[in-house]
PDB file of C-alpha atoms and ligand atoms in Angstrom:
ATOM      1  CA  MET A   1      -7.132 -12.180  -1.783  1.00 91.00           C
ATOM      2  CA  ILE A   2      -7.673 -10.578   1.166  1.00 96.00           C
ATOM      3  CA  LEU A   3     -10.737 -11.814   3.137  1.00 97.00           C
ATOM      4  CA  LEU A   4     -11.296 -10.109   6.480  1.00 98.00           C
ATOM      5  CA  ASP A   5     -14.334 -12.072   8.598  1.00 98.00           C
ATOM      6  CA  ARG A   6     -15.926 -10.293  11.368  1.00 98.00           C
ATOM      7  CA  VAL A   7     -12.789  -8.475  11.990  1.00 98.00           C
ATOM      8  CA  THR A   8     -12.778  -5.858  15.316  1.00 98.00           C
ATOM      9  CA  LYS A   9      -9.571  -3.987  16.691  1.00 98.00           C
ATOM     10  CA  VAL A  10      -9.371  -2.836  20.421  1.00 98.00           C
ATOM     11  CA  TYR A  11      -6.780  -0.597  21.535  1.00 97.00           C
ATOM     12  CA  GLY A  12      -5.695  -1.264  25.037  1.00 95.00           C
ATOM     13  CA  LYS A  13      -8.466  -0.669  27.066  1.00 94.00           C
ATOM     14  CA  SER A  14     -10.045   2.304  24.787  1.00 94.00           C
ATOM     15  CA  PRO A  15     -13.649   1.786  25.074  1.00 93.00           C
ATOM     16  CA  THR A  16     -14.918   2.114  21.261  1.00 96.00           C
ATOM     17  CA  PRO A  17     -12.804  -0.519  18.749  1.00 98.00           C
ATOM     18  CA  ALA A  18     -11.723   1.673  16.672  1.00 98.00           C
ATOM     19  CA  LEU A  19     -12.536  -1.149  13.761  1.00 98.00           C
ATOM     20  CA  ASP A  20     -16.155  -3.041  14.555  1.00 98.00           C
ATOM     21  CA  ARG A  21     -16.696  -6.594  13.303  1.00 98.00           C
ATOM     22  CA  ILE A  22     -15.042  -4.944   9.539  1.00 97.00           C
ATOM     23  CA  SER A  23     -16.020  -8.215   6.830  1.00 98.00           C
ATOM     24  CA  LEU A  24     -14.480  -7.574   3.616  1.00 98.00           C
ATOM     25  CA  HIS A  25     -13.385  -9.501   0.321  1.00 98.00           C
ATOM     26  CA  VAL A  26     -11.200  -8.348  -1.671  1.00 97.00           C
ATOM     27  CA  GLU A  27     -10.551 -10.423  -5.283  1.00 96.00           C
ATOM     28  CA  PRO A  28      -7.042 -10.798  -7.263  1.00 96.00           C
ATOM     29  CA  LYS A  29      -5.878  -7.496  -9.568  1.00 96.00           C
ATOM     30  CA  GLU A  30      -9.182  -5.914  -7.727  1.00 97.00           C
ATOM     31  CA  PHE A  31      -8.411  -1.670  -7.876  1.00 97.00           C
ATOM     32  CA  VAL A  32     -10.186  -0.381  -4.446  1.00 97.00           C
ATOM     33  CA  ILE A  33     -10.540   2.804  -3.237  1.00 97.00           C
ATOM     34  CA  VAL A  34     -10.619   2.522   0.797  1.00 97.00           C
ATOM     35  CA  VAL A  35     -12.055   6.408   1.734  1.00 95.00           C
ATOM     36  CA  GLY A  36     -13.243   8.076   5.259  1.00 95.00           C
ATOM     37  CA  GLN A  37     -12.499  10.541   7.674  1.00 94.00           C
ATOM     38  CA  SER A  38      -9.835  10.880   9.913  1.00 93.00           C
ATOM     39  CA  GLY A  39     -10.077   8.751  12.679  1.00 94.00           C
ATOM     40  CA  ALA A  40     -12.131   6.410  11.188  1.00 96.00           C
ATOM     41  CA  GLY A  41     -10.146   3.370  10.771  1.00 96.00           C
ATOM     42  CA  LYS A  42      -8.546   3.562   7.620  1.00 95.00           C
ATOM     43  CA  SER A  43      -4.923   2.963   9.482  1.00 93.00           C
ATOM     44  CA  THR A  44      -6.019   0.378  12.017  1.00 96.00           C
ATOM     45  CA  LEU A  45      -7.131  -1.307   8.831  1.00 97.00           C
ATOM     46  CA  LEU A  46      -3.723  -0.882   6.796  1.00 95.00           C
ATOM     47  CA  LYS A  47      -1.411  -1.928  10.089  1.00 94.00           C
ATOM     48  CA  LEU A  48      -3.708  -4.578  10.302  1.00 96.00           C
ATOM     49  CA  LEU A  49      -3.267  -6.506   6.851  1.00 95.00           C
ATOM     50  CA  THR A  50       0.302  -5.959   7.360  1.00 92.00           C
ATOM     51  CA  ARG A  51       0.642  -7.450  10.141  1.00 92.00           C
ATOM     52  CA  GLU A  52       2.147  -4.351  12.186  1.00 92.00           C
ATOM     53  CA  GLU A  53      -1.302  -4.434  14.401  1.00 95.00           C
ATOM     54  CA  ARG A  54      -3.371  -7.840  15.117  1.00 95.00           C
ATOM     55  CA  GLN A  55      -6.546  -7.654  15.341  1.00 97.00           C
ATOM     56  CA  THR A  56      -8.498  -8.122  18.728  1.00 97.00           C
ATOM     57  CA  SER A  57     -11.016 -11.265  17.396  1.00 97.00           C
ATOM     58  CA  GLY A  58     -12.462 -11.970  13.822  1.00 98.00           C
ATOM     59  CA  LYS A  59     -10.299 -13.398  10.962  1.00 98.00           C
ATOM     60  CA  ILE A  60      -7.923 -12.543   8.282  1.00 97.00           C
ATOM     61  CA  ILE A  61      -6.643 -14.202   5.594  1.00 96.00           C
ATOM     62  CA  ILE A  62      -4.576 -13.010   3.119  1.00 94.00           C
ATOM     63  CA  GLY A  63      -3.478 -14.932  -0.343  1.00 89.00           C
ATOM     64  CA  GLY A  64      -4.099 -17.678   1.603  1.00 89.00           C
ATOM     65  CA  ILE A  65      -2.199 -16.979   4.905  1.00 91.00           C
ATOM     66  CA  ASP A  66      -4.843 -17.374   7.748  1.00 94.00           C
ATOM     67  CA  TYR A  67      -2.990 -14.885  10.229  1.00 94.00           C
ATOM     68  CA  ASP A  68      -4.236 -16.646  13.172  1.00 93.00           C
ATOM     69  CA  LYS A  69      -1.635 -19.744  11.923  1.00 93.00           C
ATOM     70  CA  LEU A  70       1.181 -17.210  11.110  1.00 91.00           C
ATOM     71  CA  LYS A  71       4.434 -17.917  13.105  1.00 90.00           C
ATOM     72  CA  ASP A  72       6.199 -14.604  13.688  1.00 87.00           C
ATOM     73  CA  LYS A  73       9.390 -16.121  11.545  1.00 89.00           C
ATOM     74  CA  ASN A  74       6.819 -16.323   8.510  1.00 88.00           C
ATOM     75  CA  ILE A  75       5.875 -12.867   8.535  1.00 86.00           C
ATOM     76  CA  PRO A  76       8.921 -11.156   6.496  1.00 84.00           C
ATOM     77  CA  LEU A  77       7.383 -14.360   3.351  1.00 84.00           C
ATOM     78  CA  LEU A  78       4.093 -11.892   4.567  1.00 87.00           C
ATOM     79  CA  ARG A  79       5.464  -9.165   3.682  1.00 84.00           C
ATOM     80  CA  ARG A  80       7.218 -10.433   0.633  1.00 86.00           C
ATOM     81  CA  LYS A  81       3.158 -10.936  -0.664  1.00 91.00           C
ATOM     82  CA  ILE A  82       2.524  -7.112   0.695  1.00 95.00           C
ATOM     83  CA  GLY A  83       4.502  -3.971  -0.716  1.00 95.00           C
ATOM     84  CA  VAL A  84       3.640  -0.801   1.087  1.00 95.00           C
ATOM     85  CA  VAL A  85       3.304   2.756  -0.151  1.00 95.00           C
ATOM     86  CA  PHE A  86       3.440   5.830   2.556  1.00 92.00           C
ATOM     87  CA  GLN A  87       2.529   9.081   2.248  1.00 91.00           C
ATOM     88  CA  ASP A  88       6.474  10.248   3.802  1.00 91.00           C
ATOM     89  CA  PHE A  89       7.991   8.254   1.544  1.00 92.00           C
ATOM     90  CA  LYS A  90      10.368   6.923   4.178  1.00 93.00           C
ATOM     91  CA  LEU A  91      13.410   6.464   1.698  1.00 96.00           C
ATOM     92  CA  LEU A  92      16.624   6.434   2.481  1.00 96.00           C
ATOM     93  CA  PRO A  93      18.340   9.831   2.436  1.00 97.00           C
ATOM     94  CA  ASN A  94      21.640   9.067   1.549  1.00 97.00           C
ATOM     95  CA  ARG A  95      21.397   6.326  -0.523  1.00 97.00           C
ATOM     96  CA  THR A  96      20.702   6.654  -4.489  1.00 98.00           C
ATOM     97  CA  VAL A  97      17.694   5.777  -6.059  1.00 98.00           C
ATOM     98  CA  PHE A  98      19.164   2.904  -7.823  1.00 98.00           C
ATOM     99  CA  GLU A  99      20.502   1.539  -3.848  1.00 98.00           C
ATOM    100  CA  ASN A 100      16.810   2.536  -2.701  1.00 98.00           C
ATOM    101  CA  VAL A 101      15.324  -0.073  -5.029  1.00 98.00           C
ATOM    102  CA  ALA A 102      18.301  -2.411  -4.717  1.00 98.00           C
ATOM    103  CA  PHE A 103      17.872  -1.899  -0.489  1.00 96.00           C
ATOM    104  CA  ALA A 104      15.385  -4.163  -1.292  1.00 94.00           C
ATOM    105  CA  LEU A 105      16.608  -7.226  -2.695  1.00 95.00           C
ATOM    106  CA  GLU A 106      19.598  -7.189  -0.827  1.00 95.00           C
ATOM    107  CA  ILE A 107      17.796  -8.049   2.634  1.00 91.00           C
ATOM    108  CA  VAL A 108      16.143 -10.731   0.980  1.00 90.00           C
ATOM    109  CA  GLY A 109      19.791 -12.280  -0.475  1.00 92.00           C
ATOM    110  CA  MET A 110      19.212 -11.048  -4.411  1.00 95.00           C
ATOM    111  CA  SER A 111      22.943 -11.414  -6.005  1.00 96.00           C
ATOM    112  CA  ASN A 112      24.391  -8.426  -7.420  1.00 97.00           C
ATOM    113  CA  HIS A 113      24.036  -9.798 -10.465  1.00 97.00           C
ATOM    114  CA  GLU A 114      20.302 -10.080 -10.726  1.00 97.00           C
ATOM    115  CA  ILE A 115      19.533  -6.610  -8.555  1.00 97.00           C
ATOM    116  CA  LYS A 116      21.440  -4.731 -11.005  1.00 97.00           C
ATOM    117  CA  HIS A 117      18.902  -6.655 -13.413  1.00 96.00           C
ATOM    118  CA  THR A 118      15.398  -6.220 -11.852  1.00 97.00           C
ATOM    119  CA  VAL A 119      16.343  -2.999 -11.021  1.00 98.00           C
ATOM    120  CA  PRO A 120      16.249  -0.730 -13.656  1.00 97.00           C
ATOM    121  CA  LYS A 121      12.939  -2.780 -14.836  1.00 97.00           C
ATOM    122  CA  VAL A 122      11.310  -1.584 -12.038  1.00 97.00           C
ATOM    123  CA  LEU A 123      12.503   1.961 -12.289  1.00 98.00           C
ATOM    124  CA  ASP A 124      11.073   2.000 -16.161  1.00 97.00           C
ATOM    125  CA  ILE A 125       8.120   0.898 -14.742  1.00 96.00           C
ATOM    126  CA  VAL A 126       7.545   3.935 -12.486  1.00 96.00           C
ATOM    127  CA  ASN A 127       9.191   6.115 -15.146  1.00 95.00           C
ATOM    128  CA  LEU A 128      12.045   6.793 -13.648  1.00 97.00           C
ATOM    129  CA  LYS A 129      14.521   5.421 -15.978  1.00 95.00           C
ATOM    130  CA  GLY A 130      17.544   7.742 -16.230  1.00 95.00           C
ATOM    131  CA  LYS A 131      17.494   8.497 -11.894  1.00 97.00           C
ATOM    132  CA  GLU A 132      19.412   6.236 -11.130  1.00 97.00           C
ATOM    133  CA  ASN A 133      22.329   8.054  -9.507  1.00 98.00           C
ATOM    134  CA  SER A 134      19.778  11.105  -7.905  1.00 98.00           C
ATOM    135  CA  MET A 135      19.526  11.061  -4.253  1.00 98.00           C
ATOM    136  CA  PRO A 136      16.050  11.572  -3.191  1.00 97.00           C
ATOM    137  CA  ARG A 137      16.615  14.898  -2.281  1.00 97.00           C
ATOM    138  CA  GLU A 138      17.514  15.699  -5.516  1.00 97.00           C
ATOM    139  CA  LEU A 139      13.646  15.176  -6.742  1.00 97.00           C
ATOM    140  CA  SER A 140      10.657  15.983  -6.489  1.00 96.00           C
ATOM    141  CA  GLY A 141       7.665  14.938  -4.747  1.00 95.00           C
ATOM    142  CA  GLY A 142       6.794  12.991  -6.725  1.00 95.00           C
ATOM    143  CA  GLU A 143       9.665  11.373  -8.056  1.00 96.00           C
ATOM    144  CA  ARG A 144      10.077  10.333  -4.455  1.00 97.00           C
ATOM    145  CA  GLN A 145       6.827   8.776  -3.882  1.00 95.00           C
ATOM    146  CA  ARG A 146       7.430   6.688  -7.559  1.00 96.00           C
ATOM    147  CA  VAL A 147      10.924   5.617  -5.779  1.00 97.00           C
ATOM    148  CA  ALA A 148       8.893   3.936  -2.940  1.00 97.00           C
ATOM    149  CA  ILE A 149       6.480   2.248  -5.414  1.00 97.00           C
ATOM    150  CA  ALA A 150       9.551   1.299  -7.451  1.00 97.00           C
ATOM    151  CA  ARG A 151      10.979  -0.146  -3.607  1.00 97.00           C
ATOM    152  CA  ALA A 152       7.828  -1.588  -2.708  1.00 96.00           C
ATOM    153  CA  ILE A 153       6.691  -3.525  -6.062  1.00 96.00           C
ATOM    154  CA  VAL A 154      10.401  -4.905  -6.808  1.00 96.00           C
ATOM    155  CA  ARG A 155       9.664  -8.154  -4.974  1.00 94.00           C
ATOM    156  CA  GLN A 156       6.529  -8.314  -7.394  1.00 94.00           C
ATOM    157  CA  PRO A 157       3.765  -8.077  -4.192  1.00 95.00           C
ATOM    158  CA  LYS A 158       0.558  -9.685  -5.305  1.00 95.00           C
ATOM    159  CA  ILE A 159      -0.439  -7.016  -2.556  1.00 97.00           C
ATOM    160  CA  LEU A 160       0.213  -3.128  -3.207  1.00 97.00           C
ATOM    161  CA  ILE A 161      -1.117  -0.539  -0.345  1.00 96.00           C
ATOM    162  CA  ALA A 162      -0.667   2.861  -0.385  1.00 95.00           C
ATOM    163  CA  ASP A 163      -1.897   4.551   1.982  1.00 94.00           C
ATOM    164  CA  GLU A 164      -2.321   8.133   1.398  1.00 94.00           C
ATOM    165  CA  PRO A 165       0.296   8.489  -1.271  1.00 95.00           C
ATOM    166  CA  THR A 166      -0.451  11.117  -2.629  1.00 95.00           C
ATOM    167  CA  GLY A 167      -1.008  13.369   0.555  1.00 93.00           C
ATOM    168  CA  ASN A 168       1.891  15.644   0.641  1.00 91.00           C
ATOM    169  CA  LEU A 169       1.833  15.880  -3.924  1.00 93.00           C
ATOM    170  CA  ASP A 170       0.786  18.195  -5.886  1.00 92.00           C
ATOM    171  CA  PRO A 171      -1.903  17.554  -7.992  1.00 91.00           C
ATOM    172  CA  LYS A 172       0.748  17.004 -10.537  1.00 91.00           C
ATOM    173  CA  HIS A 173       2.622  14.908  -9.553  1.00 93.00           C
ATOM    174  CA  ALA A 174      -0.264  13.333  -7.857  1.00 95.00           C
ATOM    175  CA  TRP A 175      -1.078  12.428 -10.844  1.00 95.00           C
ATOM    176  CA  ASP A 176       1.511  10.714 -11.937  1.00 93.00           C
ATOM    177  CA  VAL A 177       1.623   8.671  -8.528  1.00 94.00           C
ATOM    178  CA  ILE A 178      -2.060   7.075  -9.627  1.00 96.00           C
ATOM    179  CA  ALA A 179      -0.634   6.379 -13.426  1.00 95.00           C
ATOM    180  CA  VAL A 180       2.167   4.308 -11.575  1.00 96.00           C
ATOM    181  CA  LEU A 181      -0.797   2.407  -9.779  1.00 97.00           C
ATOM    182  CA  GLU A 182      -3.067   1.798 -12.444  1.00 97.00           C
ATOM    183  CA  LYS A 183      -0.035   0.454 -13.939  1.00 96.00           C
ATOM    184  CA  ILE A 184       0.531  -1.656 -12.069  1.00 97.00           C
ATOM    185  CA  ASN A 185      -2.608  -3.062 -11.256  1.00 97.00           C
ATOM    186  CA  ARG A 186      -2.912  -3.479 -14.982  1.00 96.00           C
ATOM    187  CA  PHE A 187      -0.082  -5.865 -14.792  1.00 95.00           C
ATOM    188  CA  GLY A 188      -1.799  -7.699 -11.946  1.00 96.00           C
ATOM    189  CA  THR A 189      -0.951  -6.413  -8.522  1.00 97.00           C
ATOM    190  CA  THR A 190      -4.126  -5.800  -6.575  1.00 97.00           C
ATOM    191  CA  VAL A 191      -4.010  -2.162  -4.841  1.00 98.00           C
ATOM    192  CA  LEU A 192      -5.568  -1.069  -1.543  1.00 97.00           C
ATOM    193  CA  LEU A 193      -5.096   3.012  -1.799  1.00 96.00           C
ATOM    194  CA  THR A 194      -6.375   5.351   0.815  1.00 95.00           C
ATOM    195  CA  THR A 195      -7.366   8.852  -0.104  1.00 93.00           C
ATOM    196  CA  HIS A 196      -8.742  11.931   0.871  1.00 90.00           C
ATOM    197  CA  ASN A 197      -8.491  13.071  -2.187  1.00 91.00           C
ATOM    198  CA  GLN A 198     -11.937  13.680  -3.683  1.00 90.00           C
ATOM    199  CA  GLU A 199     -11.004  14.068  -7.057  1.00 92.00           C
ATOM    200  CA  ILE A 200      -9.201  11.248  -7.539  1.00 93.00           C
ATOM    201  CA  VAL A 201     -11.761   8.710  -6.017  1.00 94.00           C
ATOM    202  CA  ASN A 202     -14.306  10.161  -9.034  1.00 92.00           C
ATOM    203  CA  LYS A 203     -11.645  10.069 -11.826  1.00 92.00           C
ATOM    204  CA  LEU A 204     -10.707   6.580 -10.565  1.00 94.00           C
ATOM    205  CA  LYS A 205     -13.808   5.548 -11.043  1.00 92.00           C
ATOM    206  CA  ARG A 206     -13.201   2.141  -8.858  1.00 95.00           C
ATOM    207  CA  ARG A 207     -14.671  -0.018  -5.985  1.00 96.00           C
ATOM    208  CA  VAL A 208     -14.773   2.535  -2.773  1.00 96.00           C
ATOM    209  CA  VAL A 209     -15.424   0.501   0.160  1.00 97.00           C
ATOM    210  CA  THR A 210     -15.985   4.571   3.025  1.00 96.00           C
ATOM    211  CA  ILE A 211     -15.017   3.308   6.371  1.00 97.00           C
ATOM    212  CA  GLN A 212     -17.599   5.559   9.368  1.00 97.00           C
ATOM    213  CA  HIS A 213     -16.392   5.598  12.912  1.00 97.00           C
ATOM    214  CA  GLY A 214     -14.647   1.668  12.562  1.00 98.00           C
ATOM    215  CA  LYS A 215     -17.354   0.155  10.428  1.00 98.00           C
ATOM    216  CA  ILE A 216     -18.220  -0.254   6.528  1.00 97.00           C
ATOM    217  CA  ALA A 217     -20.558   2.382   5.743  1.00 97.00           C
ATOM    218  CA  SER A 218     -20.798   1.732   1.817  1.00 95.00           C
ATOM    219  CA  ASP A 219     -18.685  -0.234  -0.310  1.00 96.00           C
ATOM    220  CA  ARG A 220     -19.478   0.012  -3.787  1.00 94.00           C
ATOM    221  CA  ALA A 221     -18.434  -0.492  -7.062  1.00 92.00           C
ATOM    222  CA  HIS A 222     -17.345   2.643  -9.517  1.00 75.00           C
ATOM    223  CA  ALA A 223     -18.337   4.531  -6.828  1.00 68.00           C
ATOM    224  CA  SER A 224     -18.055   8.465  -7.013  1.00 69.00           C
ATOM    225  CA  TYR A 225     -17.547  10.411  -3.434  1.00 64.00           C
ATOM    226  CA  LYS A 226     -18.453  13.745  -1.598  1.00 61.00           C
ATOM    227  CA  LEU A 227     -16.894  14.427   1.913  1.00 54.00           C
TER     228      LEU A 227
HETATM  229  P1  LIG B   1      -7.938   6.456   9.999  1.00 95.51           P
HETATM  230  O1  LIG B   1      -7.051   6.576   9.706  1.00 95.51           O
HETATM  231  O2  LIG B   1      -9.019   6.105   9.344  1.00 95.51           O
HETATM  232  O3  LIG B   1      -7.555   8.521  10.235  1.00 95.51           O
HETATM  233  P2  LIG B   1      -6.850   5.627  12.250  1.00 95.51           P
HETATM  234  O4  LIG B   1      -6.978   3.723  12.005  1.00 95.51           O
HETATM  235  O5  LIG B   1      -5.461   6.278  12.362  1.00 95.51           O
HETATM  236  O6  LIG B   1      -7.920   6.505  11.784  1.00 95.51           O
HETATM  237  O7  LIG B   1      -7.648   5.189  14.046  1.00 95.51           O
HETATM  238  C1  LIG B   1      -9.376   5.279  14.482  1.00 95.51           C
HETATM  239  C2  LIG B   1      -9.424   4.566  15.957  1.00 95.51           C
HETATM  240  O8  LIG B   1      -7.997   4.547  15.969  1.00 95.51           O
HETATM  241  C3  LIG B   1      -9.370   6.136  16.455  1.00 95.51           C
HETATM  242  O9  LIG B   1     -10.044   6.466  17.437  1.00 95.51           O
HETATM  243  C4  LIG B   1      -7.448   6.458  16.509  1.00 95.51           C
HETATM  244  O10 LIG B   1      -7.119   7.525  17.610  1.00 95.51           O
HETATM  245  C5  LIG B   1      -7.372   5.049  17.538  1.00 95.51           C
HETATM  246  N1  LIG B   1      -5.792   4.218  17.569  1.00 95.51           N
HETATM  247  C6  LIG B   1      -5.332   5.023  16.353  1.00 95.51           C
HETATM  248  N2  LIG B   1      -4.355   4.146  16.351  1.00 95.51           N
HETATM  249  C7  LIG B   1      -4.135   4.256  17.920  1.00 95.51           C
HETATM  250  C8  LIG B   1      -2.484   3.599  18.752  1.00 95.51           C
HETATM  251  N3  LIG B   1      -2.158   2.807  18.230  1.00 95.51           N
HETATM  252  N4  LIG B   1      -3.470   3.358  20.252  1.00 95.51           N
HETATM  253  C9  LIG B   1      -4.590   4.168  20.704  1.00 95.51           C
HETATM  254  N5  LIG B   1      -5.352   4.286  19.446  1.00 95.51           N
HETATM  255  C10 LIG B   1      -5.406   4.796  18.414  1.00 95.51           C
END
């Protein structure tokens, strides 16, 4: 599903690469947690996967798409394969919960009829039934993040990337968000999660990839994690 072969990323004229010959293979339906100290290269890794940044060298193949052969006009297709959730939610403040999720479908030309059918189903998955008409400001942080997850998965991507999705949340809301990520993974989506939260890593008991100074320092199944 995700294949990186000796991928290096150097920003500008920086003397040290942000990522240094990283090789990583993630199977379909896996749940992988990426950890590492600030500046280790986690965000760079995710930005290469979403094609927000280009690798300096090495090969990236995702869902059969070789990034070297990907034309700019096909980037929207790639974005449909990969849903992304950020620490700061990035919701549209003046739109309701329903509209925030519907927006992701409007921009790919889905009919109103289909949108009305699809959005409630996704809001149900993220446990936000009944919040359709709420505005983001009326929601808790955990609820906002679950709207962001609904928006990220509404086009049924094969991969969901969650970059510190619980970073702004208290423990109770963080666990609500993690439970939703686990549910989505059970439904068959590959999940890539970055977090600094040791308790979450230890309780999830999933594969943990540790990045240190731009390299993979360890890659373990069912790992626990100590800062
Ligand atoms: P993390 O997400 O693990 O905190 P990052 O991927 O953000 O790490 O950063 C890895 C390294 O790349 C750091 O040294 C950081 O300063 C550098 N870096 C990140 N983004 C940029 C950028 N846009 N321009 C230059 N250097 C960057």
